[in-house]
Each structure stands twice: as C-alpha cells, then as structure tokens.
Amino acid sequence: MSERGTDLPNVLTVAGSDSGGGAGIQADLKTMLALGTHGMSVLTAVTAQNSLGVQGAWELPVEAVRAQYRSVVDDIGVQAVKTGMLASAELVETVAELIAGTDAPAVVDPVGVSKHGDALLAASALDSVRTKLLPVATVATPNLDEVAQLTGVRVETETDLRRAAAAVLEYGPRWVLIKGGHLAGDAVDLLTDGGEEHWLRAPRLDNRHTHGTGCTLASAVACGLAQGQSVPEAVAAAKEYVTGAIRAGFALGGGIGPVDHGWALRRGTA
Ligand SMILES: Nc1ncnc2c1ncn2[C@@H]1O[C@H](COP(=O)(O)OP(=O)(O)OP(=O)(O)O)[C@@H](O)[C@H]1O
Ligand SMILES: Cc1ncc(COP(=O)(O)O)c(N)n1
C-alpha cells in the first residue's frame, strides 16, 4: 500500500452536520478515516447541536444536495454510500433516486430523532422512507424508535427483534440490522436478510457518553462494504468498532458526550 493512501476506497456519507462533532457528517468522516477509507460528504442539513441537544436545524435545497452528489460520484466515484439525517420527504426521495442510479452498496440509517428527542426527519417524510429509500438499501440500520415509527412494531424483548426485522424487510432492503441498543441488558443487534440470521452481542457498557453511536455503526458498515467485505463480515467488524468507541466515549459539554472515533487508530500504539 502506498504511504499516501492512494489505494483507499471512497465512501460517501449523505447526512446532516452536527456542529458539536459527535454525530452526523462529523461522526461519519471520523469513522471513515479511522477505518482506512477516503471519506466524502453530501450535506443535507445543518444543525446547531451540542451535548445538550439540537438548538436549530436548516435543510439544504434539493439542488444543492443533488449537485454535491453528482460532483462526487461523476468524477471521484464511490465504493459505498451511507445515508443519515435527510430531514424532508423531498430530500429522502431525491437521495433514494440518486442511490438507485449509483453502482455501489448503500447503508441506510433511517435517522428519525436525536438521542435528546429532537426531530431530525419530518413526520411527512416517513412514507417516502418506507417506499423509496428502504427499497434501495443494501443494509438498513433502524434503532428501536425508528422501527416503531416505520412499521408500528414495538420491541420490548430480544425475541421481538425478529418480528421487527421481518416488518422492515417487507419494504425491500436486502438486509436489515435492528439495533437493540435501547433495550435493557446486553447490547444485542439482529442482522438478517430473511434467511440468514446473525446475532451481534456486546456487553452493555456503563458510559453515558454515547452521542453518535448509530451514525458511527452505519458508517463503519459502509467502510467494510467498500473494502470488499460481505454484509455479515462488515457488520461484525462495525459492531466491534462501535463497541470500542463507546468504551472510550468521553465527557464534553454539560450533557451526553461523544463516542471516541479515534480509539482504533491508537490501538497498538499506547
Ligand atoms: N451502552 C451501550 N453499550 C454497548 N453497546 C451499545 C450501548 N448503547 C448502544 N450500543 C450499541 O451501539 C450501536 C448503536 O445502537 P443504538 O441503538 O444506540 O443506535 P441509535 O439509537 O441509532 O444511535 P443514536 O442514539 O446515536 O442515534 C448498536 O450496536 C448498539 O447495540
Ligand atoms: C446531524 C445529526 N445526524 C444524526 C444524529 C443522530 O445521532 P444521536 O441519536 O446520537 O444524537 C444527530 N444527532 N445529528
């Protein structure tokens, strides 16, 4: 491998900016750097955000999103795409159409609300997520609140994860990774394509600084796919990466601090 990293695969995030640097575009790009890929971004919205919550959010015009995407894909090329905050029905539909025309795997994190309960997607966009975005996903990565919003299935126990996965698969993603991070007990996620089932289990870490876990996990999956891993391989590696990042999460501001994206870069150098 060249020292300049010219062999790095290109990974694109289509997401919102988190001014506090813990989630959104910032989490995605840090993950992409830490996992040995070249990260690129299409900004969909700007949020004024910190460890206490989201103080404001502004969407970008559809033309600005489309132009960023075309600039990246037409010249540089992408080996994987990841989506996060898409804000409105119009943006969801635009991004779904752009992904459908791109020959690369897509990881769709159907971001609905922030950890503090701030809405990051208009209620009027849910139907577009179901019928336009989920069908173009190689892997969809909803958390339990997003599963409930999109399918009506409420998960209270690990066995409910199977029902949740089946309900999301009805909308057409090739794989679904249901994140059980909000359940009590171990942090258990279920990856399935309707045939294979992979249970991913990690001990629940007693660290309240977990801002950005979902963005980080989905970006890490996109990195693995861009590097040629299968979906189960990429998800297993991403789970290990996010678990390490939560373990190293740190206080910042007066509220919930971010996970530490750099932990894997420091592995073996301490
Ligand atoms: N306290 C914890 N200890 C270990 N793993 C956790 C913990 N909390 C979440 N996880 C894991 O982190 C990943 C992200 O899950 P989570 O359910 O938090 O997603 P999310 O709600 O989309 O994230 P976010 O709250 O950042 O939007 C999953 O693999 C989940 O199991
Ligand atoms: C721009 C943006 N995208 C996604 C999230 C979700 O992350 P979290 O649930 O950890 O707040 C966020 N807070 N902000």
PDB file of C-alpha atoms and ligand atoms in Angstrom:
ATOM      1  CA  MET A   1       0.000   0.000   0.000  1.00  0.00           C
ATOM      2  CA  SER A   2       1.328   3.448  -0.866  1.00  0.00           C
ATOM      3  CA  GLU A   3       2.194   5.766   2.007  1.00  0.00           C
ATOM      4  CA  ARG A   4      -0.107   8.417   0.562  1.00  0.00           C
ATOM      5  CA  GLY A   5      -3.035   6.034   0.816  1.00  0.00           C
ATOM      6  CA  THR A   6      -3.924   6.153  -2.855  1.00  0.00           C
ATOM      7  CA  ASP A   7      -5.414   2.660  -2.542  1.00  0.00           C
ATOM      8  CA  LEU A   8      -8.073   3.782  -0.085  1.00  0.00           C
ATOM      9  CA  PRO A   9     -11.656   3.003  -1.126  1.00  0.00           C
ATOM     10  CA  ASN A  10     -14.015   6.007  -1.375  1.00  0.00           C
ATOM     11  CA  VAL A  11     -17.007   6.124   0.982  1.00  0.00           C
ATOM     12  CA  LEU A  12     -19.707   8.786   0.735  1.00  0.00           C
ATOM     13  CA  THR A  13     -21.948   9.976   3.551  1.00  0.00           C
ATOM     14  CA  VAL A  14     -25.192  11.805   2.753  1.00  0.00           C
ATOM     15  CA  ALA A  15     -26.216  13.313   6.091  1.00  0.00           C
ATOM     16  CA  GLY A  16     -26.647  16.359   8.311  1.00  0.00           C
ATOM     17  CA  SER A  17     -23.934  18.332  10.075  1.00  0.00           C
ATOM     18  CA  ASP A  18     -23.643  18.142  13.892  1.00  0.00           C
ATOM     19  CA  SER A  19     -21.817  21.283  14.981  1.00  0.00           C
ATOM     20  CA  GLY A  20     -20.746  19.507  18.187  1.00  0.00           C
ATOM     21  CA  GLY A  21     -18.810  16.927  16.154  1.00  0.00           C
ATOM     22  CA  GLY A  22     -20.315  13.832  17.785  1.00  0.00           C
ATOM     23  CA  ALA A  23     -22.884  12.572  15.276  1.00  0.00           C
ATOM     24  CA  GLY A  24     -23.920  13.203  11.654  1.00  0.00           C
ATOM     25  CA  ILE A  25     -21.396  14.039   8.941  1.00  0.00           C
ATOM     26  CA  GLN A  26     -18.658  14.624  11.506  1.00  0.00           C
ATOM     27  CA  ALA A  27     -19.032  11.157  13.084  1.00  0.00           C
ATOM     28  CA  ASP A  28     -19.179   9.586   9.643  1.00  0.00           C
ATOM     29  CA  LEU A  29     -15.987  11.212   8.344  1.00  0.00           C
ATOM     30  CA  LYS A  30     -14.064  10.404  11.538  1.00  0.00           C
ATOM     31  CA  THR A  31     -15.165   6.760  11.293  1.00  0.00           C
ATOM     32  CA  MET A  32     -14.109   6.626   7.645  1.00  0.00           C
ATOM     33  CA  LEU A  33     -10.652   7.985   8.495  1.00  0.00           C
ATOM     34  CA  ALA A  34     -10.233   5.597  11.429  1.00  0.00           C
ATOM     35  CA  LEU A  35     -11.191   2.588   9.302  1.00  0.00           C
ATOM     36  CA  GLY A  36      -8.808   3.279   6.431  1.00  0.00           C
ATOM     37  CA  THR A  37     -11.074   4.765   3.767  1.00  0.00           C
ATOM     38  CA  HIS A  38     -11.363   8.111   1.978  1.00  0.00           C
ATOM     39  CA  GLY A  39     -14.472   9.827   3.382  1.00  0.00           C
ATOM     40  CA  MET A  40     -16.581  12.245   1.314  1.00  0.00           C
ATOM     41  CA  SER A  41     -19.771  14.104   2.195  1.00  0.00           C
ATOM     42  CA  VAL A  42     -23.029  15.386   0.765  1.00  0.00           C
ATOM     43  CA  LEU A  43     -24.559  17.747   3.318  1.00  0.00           C
ATOM     44  CA  THR A  44     -28.362  17.618   3.590  1.00  0.00           C
ATOM     45  CA  ALA A  45     -28.898  19.906   6.585  1.00  0.00           C
ATOM     46  CA  VAL A  46     -27.035  21.987   9.126  1.00  0.00           C
ATOM     47  CA  THR A  47     -27.838  21.595  12.815  1.00  0.00           C
ATOM     48  CA  ALA A  48     -26.827  23.815  15.700  1.00  0.00           C
ATOM     49  CA  GLN A  49     -26.166  20.997  18.156  1.00  0.00           C
ATOM     50  CA  ASN A  50     -24.146  20.198  21.258  1.00  0.00           C
ATOM     51  CA  SER A  51     -24.059  17.725  24.140  1.00  0.00           C
ATOM     52  CA  LEU A  52     -27.386  19.094  25.436  1.00  0.00           C
ATOM     53  CA  GLY A  53     -29.467  18.695  22.263  1.00  0.00           C
ATOM     54  CA  VAL A  54     -30.345  20.296  18.928  1.00  0.00           C
ATOM     55  CA  GLN A  55     -30.881  24.054  19.136  1.00  0.00           C
ATOM     56  CA  GLY A  56     -31.710  24.594  15.453  1.00  0.00           C
ATOM     57  CA  ALA A  57     -31.827  22.810  12.073  1.00  0.00           C
ATOM     58  CA  TRP A  58     -31.822  24.099   8.482  1.00  0.00           C
ATOM     59  CA  GLU A  59     -32.271  21.943   5.382  1.00  0.00           C
ATOM     60  CA  LEU A  60     -30.285  22.497   2.220  1.00  0.00           C
ATOM     61  CA  PRO A  61     -32.116  22.991  -1.095  1.00  0.00           C
ATOM     62  CA  VAL A  62     -32.642  19.840  -3.171  1.00  0.00           C
ATOM     63  CA  GLU A  63     -30.432  21.291  -5.962  1.00  0.00           C
ATOM     64  CA  ALA A  64     -27.541  21.689  -3.510  1.00  0.00           C
ATOM     65  CA  VAL A  65     -27.830  18.056  -2.427  1.00  0.00           C
ATOM     66  CA  ARG A  66     -28.105  16.793  -5.983  1.00  0.00           C
ATOM     67  CA  ALA A  67     -25.125  18.908  -7.128  1.00  0.00           C
ATOM     68  CA  GLN A  68     -22.870  17.709  -4.297  1.00  0.00           C
ATOM     69  CA  TYR A  69     -23.750  14.090  -5.049  1.00  0.00           C
ATOM     70  CA  ARG A  70     -23.104  14.442  -8.780  1.00  0.00           C
ATOM     71  CA  SER A  71     -19.779  16.228  -8.170  1.00  0.00           C
ATOM     72  CA  VAL A  72     -18.523  13.355  -6.062  1.00  0.00           C
ATOM     73  CA  VAL A  73     -19.905  10.384  -7.963  1.00  0.00           C
ATOM     74  CA  ASP A  74     -19.290  11.590 -11.522  1.00  0.00           C
ATOM     75  CA  ASP A  75     -15.620  12.458 -11.034  1.00  0.00           C
ATOM     76  CA  ILE A  76     -14.270  10.601  -7.993  1.00  0.00           C
ATOM     77  CA  GLY A  77     -16.516   7.537  -7.778  1.00  0.00           C
ATOM     78  CA  VAL A  78     -17.713   5.708  -4.671  1.00  0.00           C
ATOM     79  CA  GLN A  79     -17.345   2.154  -3.386  1.00  0.00           C
ATOM     80  CA  ALA A  80     -20.127   2.592  -0.785  1.00  0.00           C
ATOM     81  CA  VAL A  81     -22.734   5.181   0.239  1.00  0.00           C
ATOM     82  CA  LYS A  82     -24.168   5.795   3.730  1.00  0.00           C
ATOM     83  CA  THR A  83     -27.226   7.940   4.485  1.00  0.00           C
ATOM     84  CA  GLY A  84     -28.177   9.615   7.763  1.00  0.00           C
ATOM     85  CA  MET A  85     -30.357  12.684   8.533  1.00  0.00           C
ATOM     86  CA  LEU A  86     -32.407  13.520   5.415  1.00  0.00           C
ATOM     87  CA  ALA A  87     -34.884  15.942   7.045  1.00  0.00           C
ATOM     88  CA  SER A  88     -37.741  16.079   4.499  1.00  0.00           C
ATOM     89  CA  ALA A  89     -39.739  13.935   2.072  1.00  0.00           C
ATOM     90  CA  GLU A  90     -38.260  15.845  -0.855  1.00  0.00           C
ATOM     91  CA  LEU A  91     -34.696  15.130   0.240  1.00  0.00           C
ATOM     92  CA  VAL A  92     -35.474  11.475   1.033  1.00  0.00           C
ATOM     93  CA  GLU A  93     -36.891  10.973  -2.458  1.00  0.00           C
ATOM     94  CA  THR A  94     -34.014  12.801  -4.151  1.00  0.00           C
ATOM     95  CA  VAL A  95     -31.393  10.762  -2.306  1.00  0.00           C
ATOM     96  CA  ALA A  96     -33.231   7.483  -2.999  1.00  0.00           C
ATOM     97  CA  GLU A  97     -33.259   8.294  -6.710  1.00  0.00           C
ATOM     98  CA  LEU A  98     -29.541   9.190  -6.692  1.00  0.00           C
ATOM     99  CA  ILE A  99     -28.648   5.948  -4.889  1.00  0.00           C
ATOM    100  CA  ALA A 100     -30.752   3.896  -7.308  1.00  0.00           C
ATOM    101  CA  GLY A 101     -28.582   5.265 -10.134  1.00  0.00           C
ATOM    102  CA  THR A 102     -25.268   4.503  -8.372  1.00  0.00           C
ATOM    103  CA  ASP A 103     -23.471   1.197  -8.718  1.00  0.00           C
ATOM    104  CA  ALA A 104     -22.373   0.837  -5.074  1.00  0.00           C
ATOM    105  CA  PRO A 105     -23.804  -0.699  -1.897  1.00  0.00           C
ATOM    106  CA  ALA A 106     -25.890   1.658   0.262  1.00  0.00           C
ATOM    107  CA  VAL A 107     -26.189   1.639   4.052  1.00  0.00           C
ATOM    108  CA  VAL A 108     -29.373   3.470   5.064  1.00  0.00           C
ATOM    109  CA  ASP A 109     -29.587   4.723   8.657  1.00  0.00           C
ATOM    110  CA  PRO A 110     -33.199   5.996   8.761  1.00  0.00           C
ATOM    111  CA  VAL A 111     -32.463   8.733  11.316  1.00  0.00           C
ATOM    112  CA  GLY A 112     -35.692   9.942  12.937  1.00  0.00           C
ATOM    113  CA  VAL A 113     -34.939  11.667  16.241  1.00  0.00           C
ATOM    114  CA  SER A 114     -31.764  12.573  18.118  1.00  0.00           C
ATOM    115  CA  LYS A 115     -30.770  10.995  21.417  1.00  0.00           C
ATOM    116  CA  HIS A 116     -32.358  14.033  23.114  1.00  0.00           C
ATOM    117  CA  GLY A 117     -35.668  13.554  21.294  1.00  0.00           C
ATOM    118  CA  ASP A 118     -35.254  16.329  18.709  1.00  0.00           C
ATOM    119  CA  ALA A 119     -36.930  15.528  15.360  1.00  0.00           C
ATOM    120  CA  LEU A 120     -34.411  15.160  12.524  1.00  0.00           C
ATOM    121  CA  LEU A 121     -36.976  13.931   9.976  1.00  0.00           C
ATOM    122  CA  ALA A 122     -40.381  15.452   9.206  1.00  0.00           C
ATOM    123  CA  ALA A 123     -43.307  13.148  10.039  1.00  0.00           C
ATOM    124  CA  SER A 124     -44.488  13.714   6.459  1.00  0.00           C
ATOM    125  CA  ALA A 125     -41.280  12.019   5.186  1.00  0.00           C
ATOM    126  CA  LEU A 126     -41.921   8.615   6.801  1.00  0.00           C
ATOM    127  CA  ASP A 127     -43.824   7.270   3.843  1.00  0.00           C
ATOM    128  CA  SER A 128     -41.007   8.238   1.467  1.00  0.00           C
ATOM    129  CA  VAL A 129     -38.526   6.424   3.697  1.00  0.00           C
ATOM    130  CA  ARG A 130     -40.712   3.299   3.588  1.00  0.00           C
ATOM    131  CA  THR A 131     -41.489   3.269  -0.123  1.00  0.00           C
ATOM    132  CA  LYS A 132     -38.493   4.996  -1.771  1.00  0.00           C
ATOM    133  CA  LEU A 133     -35.420   4.802   0.472  1.00  0.00           C
ATOM    134  CA  LEU A 134     -35.666   1.375   2.134  1.00  0.00           C
ATOM    135  CA  PRO A 135     -36.093  -0.411  -1.223  1.00  0.00           C
ATOM    136  CA  VAL A 136     -32.678   0.854  -2.450  1.00  0.00           C
ATOM    137  CA  ALA A 137     -30.810  -0.090   0.746  1.00  0.00           C
ATOM    138  CA  THR A 138     -28.263  -2.887   0.801  1.00  0.00           C
ATOM    139  CA  VAL A 139     -28.478  -2.672   4.606  1.00  0.00           C
ATOM    140  CA  ALA A 140     -30.972  -0.612   6.646  1.00  0.00           C
ATOM    141  CA  THR A 141     -29.968   0.111  10.257  1.00  0.00           C
ATOM    142  CA  PRO A 142     -33.003   1.366  12.246  1.00  0.00           C
ATOM    143  CA  ASN A 143     -32.961   1.713  16.023  1.00  0.00           C
ATOM    144  CA  LEU A 144     -35.999   0.644  18.032  1.00  0.00           C
ATOM    145  CA  ASP A 145     -37.739   4.033  17.879  1.00  0.00           C
ATOM    146  CA  GLU A 146     -37.281   4.134  14.112  1.00  0.00           C
ATOM    147  CA  VAL A 147     -38.643   0.576  13.792  1.00  0.00           C
ATOM    148  CA  ALA A 148     -41.738   1.641  15.740  1.00  0.00           C
ATOM    149  CA  GLN A 149     -42.182   4.787  13.619  1.00  0.00           C
ATOM    150  CA  LEU A 150     -41.743   2.945  10.314  1.00  0.00           C
ATOM    151  CA  THR A 151     -43.555  -0.340  10.992  1.00  0.00           C
ATOM    152  CA  GLY A 152     -45.595   0.033  14.174  1.00  0.00           C
ATOM    153  CA  VAL A 153     -43.723  -2.917  15.756  1.00  0.00           C
ATOM    154  CA  ARG A 154     -42.741  -2.216  19.370  1.00  0.00           C
ATOM    155  CA  VAL A 155     -39.720  -4.152  20.612  1.00  0.00           C
ATOM    156  CA  GLU A 156     -39.571  -4.927  24.308  1.00  0.00           C
ATOM    157  CA  THR A 157     -37.557  -8.158  24.385  1.00  0.00           C
ATOM    158  CA  GLU A 158     -34.804  -9.736  22.304  1.00  0.00           C
ATOM    159  CA  THR A 159     -37.269 -12.110  20.654  1.00  0.00           C
ATOM    160  CA  ASP A 160     -39.301  -9.128  19.374  1.00  0.00           C
ATOM    161  CA  LEU A 161     -36.241  -8.198  17.264  1.00  0.00           C
ATOM    162  CA  ARG A 162     -37.177 -10.970  14.796  1.00  0.00           C
ATOM    163  CA  ARG A 163     -40.659  -9.504  14.251  1.00  0.00           C
ATOM    164  CA  ALA A 164     -39.163  -6.046  13.827  1.00  0.00           C
ATOM    165  CA  ALA A 165     -36.672  -7.292  11.242  1.00  0.00           C
ATOM    166  CA  ALA A 166     -39.384  -9.077   9.242  1.00  0.00           C
ATOM    167  CA  ALA A 167     -41.526  -5.921   9.224  1.00  0.00           C
ATOM    168  CA  VAL A 168     -38.659  -3.739   7.916  1.00  0.00           C
ATOM    169  CA  LEU A 169     -37.688  -6.330   5.265  1.00  0.00           C
ATOM    170  CA  GLU A 170     -41.224  -6.016   3.852  1.00  0.00           C
ATOM    171  CA  TYR A 171     -40.153  -2.618   2.474  1.00  0.00           C
ATOM    172  CA  GLY A 172     -37.390  -4.172   0.389  1.00  0.00           C
ATOM    173  CA  PRO A 173     -33.908  -3.601   1.855  1.00  0.00           C
ATOM    174  CA  ARG A 174     -31.599  -6.563   1.092  1.00  0.00           C
ATOM    175  CA  TRP A 175     -30.537  -6.776   4.759  1.00  0.00           C
ATOM    176  CA  VAL A 176     -31.730  -5.186   7.964  1.00  0.00           C
ATOM    177  CA  LEU A 177     -29.682  -4.580  11.106  1.00  0.00           C
ATOM    178  CA  ILE A 178     -32.053  -3.889  14.005  1.00  0.00           C
ATOM    179  CA  LYS A 179     -30.126  -2.069  16.721  1.00  0.00           C
ATOM    180  CA  GLY A 180     -31.171  -3.181  20.175  1.00  0.00           C
ATOM    181  CA  GLY A 181     -29.013  -0.590  21.907  1.00  0.00           C
ATOM    182  CA  HIS A 182     -32.055   0.881  23.681  1.00  0.00           C
ATOM    183  CA  LEU A 183     -33.109  -2.454  25.278  1.00  0.00           C
ATOM    184  CA  ALA A 184     -32.048  -3.389  28.810  1.00  0.00           C
ATOM    185  CA  GLY A 185     -29.277  -5.964  29.244  1.00  0.00           C
ATOM    186  CA  ASP A 186     -26.576  -6.782  26.697  1.00  0.00           C
ATOM    187  CA  ALA A 187     -26.340  -4.548  23.597  1.00  0.00           C
ATOM    188  CA  VAL A 188     -27.844  -7.018  21.116  1.00  0.00           C
ATOM    189  CA  ASP A 189     -28.448  -6.310  17.429  1.00  0.00           C
ATOM    190  CA  LEU A 190     -30.004  -8.638  14.825  1.00  0.00           C
ATOM    191  CA  LEU A 191     -28.785  -8.755  11.215  1.00  0.00           C
ATOM    192  CA  THR A 192     -30.893 -10.729   8.757  1.00  0.00           C
ATOM    193  CA  ASP A 193     -31.820 -10.945   5.078  1.00  0.00           C
ATOM    194  CA  GLY A 194     -34.894 -13.022   5.877  1.00  0.00           C
ATOM    195  CA  GLY A 195     -32.904 -16.256   5.534  1.00  0.00           C
ATOM    196  CA  GLU A 196     -29.608 -15.934   7.399  1.00  0.00           C
ATOM    197  CA  GLU A 197     -29.699 -14.587  10.962  1.00  0.00           C
ATOM    198  CA  HIS A 198     -26.682 -13.105  12.731  1.00  0.00           C
ATOM    199  CA  TRP A 199     -26.985 -12.039  16.379  1.00  0.00           C
ATOM    200  CA  LEU A 200     -24.419  -9.445  17.453  1.00  0.00           C
ATOM    201  CA  ARG A 201     -23.942  -9.249  21.176  1.00  0.00           C
ATOM    202  CA  ALA A 202     -21.720  -6.970  23.249  1.00  0.00           C
ATOM    203  CA  PRO A 203     -21.717  -6.276  26.979  1.00  0.00           C
ATOM    204  CA  ARG A 204     -23.694  -3.136  27.884  1.00  0.00           C
ATOM    205  CA  LEU A 205     -21.098  -0.507  28.683  1.00  0.00           C
ATOM    206  CA  ASP A 206     -21.795   1.788  31.581  1.00  0.00           C
ATOM    207  CA  ASN A 207     -20.880   5.000  29.760  1.00  0.00           C
ATOM    208  CA  ARG A 208     -23.432   7.764  29.209  1.00  0.00           C
ATOM    209  CA  HIS A 209     -21.258   9.373  26.507  1.00  0.00           C
ATOM    210  CA  THR A 210     -22.884   7.613  23.549  1.00  0.00           C
ATOM    211  CA  HIS A 211     -23.777  10.502  21.226  1.00  0.00           C
ATOM    212  CA  GLY A 212     -23.371   9.324  17.632  1.00  0.00           C
ATOM    213  CA  THR A 213     -23.423   5.541  18.118  1.00  0.00           C
ATOM    214  CA  GLY A 214     -25.894   4.930  15.291  1.00  0.00           C
ATOM    215  CA  CYS A 215     -24.074   7.149  12.758  1.00  0.00           C
ATOM    216  CA  THR A 216     -20.771   5.532  13.675  1.00  0.00           C
ATOM    217  CA  LEU A 217     -22.066   1.972  13.311  1.00  0.00           C
ATOM    218  CA  ALA A 218     -23.671   2.611   9.896  1.00  0.00           C
ATOM    219  CA  SER A 219     -20.557   4.376   8.576  1.00  0.00           C
ATOM    220  CA  ALA A 220     -18.352   1.535   9.758  1.00  0.00           C
ATOM    221  CA  VAL A 221     -20.581  -0.940   7.879  1.00  0.00           C
ATOM    222  CA  ALA A 222     -20.209   1.188   4.723  1.00  0.00           C
ATOM    223  CA  CYS A 223     -16.410   1.154   5.139  1.00  0.00           C
ATOM    224  CA  GLY A 224     -16.351  -2.647   5.363  1.00  0.00           C
ATOM    225  CA  LEU A 225     -18.518  -2.992   2.252  1.00  0.00           C
ATOM    226  CA  ALA A 226     -16.277  -0.543   0.357  1.00  0.00           C
ATOM    227  CA  GLN A 227     -13.310  -2.712   1.348  1.00  0.00           C
ATOM    228  CA  GLY A 228     -14.968  -5.754  -0.226  1.00  0.00           C
ATOM    229  CA  GLN A 229     -16.340  -7.447   2.889  1.00  0.00           C
ATOM    230  CA  SER A 230     -19.656  -9.316   2.818  1.00  0.00           C
ATOM    231  CA  VAL A 231     -22.572  -7.728   4.723  1.00  0.00           C
ATOM    232  CA  PRO A 232     -22.209 -10.096   7.742  1.00  0.00           C
ATOM    233  CA  GLU A 233     -18.424  -9.500   7.845  1.00  0.00           C
ATOM    234  CA  ALA A 234     -18.811  -5.717   7.593  1.00  0.00           C
ATOM    235  CA  VAL A 235     -21.477  -5.633  10.315  1.00  0.00           C
ATOM    236  CA  ALA A 236     -19.430  -7.818  12.687  1.00  0.00           C
ATOM    237  CA  ALA A 237     -16.381  -5.555  12.259  1.00  0.00           C
ATOM    238  CA  ALA A 238     -18.542  -2.428  12.648  1.00  0.00           C
ATOM    239  CA  LYS A 239     -20.053  -3.747  15.892  1.00  0.00           C
ATOM    240  CA  GLU A 240     -16.547  -4.285  17.277  1.00  0.00           C
ATOM    241  CA  TYR A 241     -15.546  -0.759  16.231  1.00  0.00           C
ATOM    242  CA  VAL A 242     -18.609   0.954  17.750  1.00  0.00           C
ATOM    243  CA  THR A 243     -18.264  -1.029  20.986  1.00  0.00           C
ATOM    244  CA  GLY A 244     -14.668   0.167  21.336  1.00  0.00           C
ATOM    245  CA  ALA A 245     -15.736   3.728  20.529  1.00  0.00           C
ATOM    246  CA  ILE A 246     -18.468   3.626  23.233  1.00  0.00           C
ATOM    247  CA  ARG A 247     -15.983   2.181  25.752  1.00  0.00           C
ATOM    248  CA  ALA A 248     -13.716   5.189  25.038  1.00  0.00           C
ATOM    249  CA  GLY A 249     -16.609   7.739  24.949  1.00  0.00           C
ATOM    250  CA  PHE A 250     -15.796  10.902  26.869  1.00  0.00           C
ATOM    251  CA  ALA A 251     -17.432  13.874  28.595  1.00  0.00           C
ATOM    252  CA  LEU A 252     -17.803  17.043  26.527  1.00  0.00           C
ATOM    253  CA  GLY A 253     -20.008  19.999  27.422  1.00  0.00           C
ATOM    254  CA  GLY A 254     -22.672  19.589  30.075  1.00  0.00           C
ATOM    255  CA  GLY A 255     -24.647  16.665  28.617  1.00  0.00           C
ATOM    256  CA  ILE A 256     -24.075  13.476  26.622  1.00  0.00           C
ATOM    257  CA  GLY A 257     -20.547  13.370  25.218  1.00  0.00           C
ATOM    258  CA  PRO A 258     -19.461  11.639  22.002  1.00  0.00           C
ATOM    259  CA  VAL A 259     -18.044   8.204  21.353  1.00  0.00           C
ATOM    260  CA  ASP A 260     -14.331   8.272  20.597  1.00  0.00           C
ATOM    261  CA  HIS A 261     -13.792   7.557  16.915  1.00  0.00           C
ATOM    262  CA  GLY A 262     -10.019   7.594  17.286  1.00  0.00           C
ATOM    263  CA  TRP A 263      -9.728   4.615  19.637  1.00  0.00           C
ATOM    264  CA  ALA A 264      -8.954   2.177  16.821  1.00  0.00           C
ATOM    265  CA  LEU A 265      -6.193   4.425  15.446  1.00  0.00           C
ATOM    266  CA  ARG A 266      -4.476   4.333  18.831  1.00  0.00           C
ATOM    267  CA  ARG A 267      -4.797   0.531  19.102  1.00  0.00           C
ATOM    268  CA  GLY A 268      -1.329  -0.927  19.456  1.00  0.00           C
ATOM    269  CA  THR A 269       0.343   2.469  19.815  1.00  0.00           C
ATOM    270  CA  ALA A 270      -0.240   3.007  23.561  1.00  0.00           C
TER     271      ALA A 270
HETATM  272  N1  LIG B   1     -24.378   1.216  26.409  1.00  0.00           N
HETATM  273  C1  LIG B   1     -24.006   0.504  25.350  1.00  0.00           C
HETATM  274  N2  LIG B   1     -23.044  -0.450  25.467  1.00  0.00           N
HETATM  275  C2  LIG B   1     -22.656  -1.180  24.392  1.00  0.00           C
HETATM  276  N3  LIG B   1     -23.188  -1.036  23.157  1.00  0.00           N
HETATM  277  C3  LIG B   1     -24.160  -0.109  22.987  1.00  0.00           C
HETATM  278  C4  LIG B   1     -24.618   0.723  24.052  1.00  0.00           C
HETATM  279  N4  LIG B   1     -25.586   1.565  23.556  1.00  0.00           N
HETATM  280  C5  LIG B   1     -25.696   1.276  22.249  1.00  0.00           C
HETATM  281  N5  LIG B   1     -24.867   0.251  21.884  1.00  0.00           N
HETATM  282  C6  LIG B   1     -24.687  -0.303  20.541  1.00  0.00           C
HETATM  283  O1  LIG B   1     -24.400   0.807  19.691  1.00  0.00           O
HETATM  284  C7  LIG B   1     -24.936   0.587  18.395  1.00  0.00           C
HETATM  285  C8  LIG B   1     -25.904   1.722  18.054  1.00  0.00           C
HETATM  286  O2  LIG B   1     -27.139   1.419  18.676  1.00  0.00           O
HETATM  287  P1  LIG B   1     -28.227   2.430  19.166  1.00  0.00           P
HETATM  288  O3  LIG B   1     -29.426   1.607  19.483  1.00  0.00           O
HETATM  289  O4  LIG B   1     -27.635   3.277  20.256  1.00  0.00           O
HETATM  290  O5  LIG B   1     -28.411   3.240  17.840  1.00  0.00           O
HETATM  291  P2  LIG B   1     -29.040   4.636  17.639  1.00  0.00           P
HETATM  292  O6  LIG B   1     -30.142   4.847  18.620  1.00  0.00           O
HETATM  293  O7  LIG B   1     -29.329   4.796  16.203  1.00  0.00           O
HETATM  294  O8  LIG B   1     -27.862   5.562  17.992  1.00  0.00           O
HETATM  295  P3  LIG B   1     -28.058   7.074  18.269  1.00  0.00           P
HETATM  296  O9  LIG B   1     -28.682   7.086  19.642  1.00  0.00           O
HETATM  297  O10 LIG B   1     -26.670   7.581  18.213  1.00  0.00           O
HETATM  298  O11 LIG B   1     -28.968   7.607  17.209  1.00  0.00           O
HETATM  299  C9  LIG B   1     -25.586  -0.798  18.464  1.00  0.00           C
HETATM  300  O12 LIG B   1     -24.658  -1.771  18.035  1.00  0.00           O
HETATM  301  C10 LIG B   1     -25.918  -0.956  19.934  1.00  0.00           C
HETATM  302  O13 LIG B   1     -26.091  -2.294  20.322  1.00  0.00           O
HETATM  303  C1  LIG B   2     -26.965  15.682  12.198  1.00  0.00           C
HETATM  304  C2  LIG B   2     -27.314  14.509  13.052  1.00  0.00           C
HETATM  305  N1  LIG B   2     -27.464  13.297  12.493  1.00  0.00           N
HETATM  306  C3  LIG B   2     -27.791  12.225  13.271  1.00  0.00           C
HETATM  307  C4  LIG B   2     -27.962  12.354  14.633  1.00  0.00           C
HETATM  308  C5  LIG B   2     -28.348  11.155  15.492  1.00  0.00           C
HETATM  309  O1  LIG B   2     -27.402  10.883  16.470  1.00  0.00           O
HETATM  310  P1  LIG B   2     -27.762  10.809  18.034  1.00  0.00           P
HETATM  311  O2  LIG B   2     -29.016   9.990  18.150  1.00  0.00           O
HETATM  312  O3  LIG B   2     -26.573  10.145  18.657  1.00  0.00           O
HETATM  313  O4  LIG B   2     -27.983  12.196  18.535  1.00  0.00           O
HETATM  314  C6  LIG B   2     -27.800  13.645  15.180  1.00  0.00           C
HETATM  315  N2  LIG B   2     -27.954  13.866  16.482  1.00  0.00           N
HETATM  316  N3  LIG B   2     -27.479  14.697  14.372  1.00  0.00           N
END
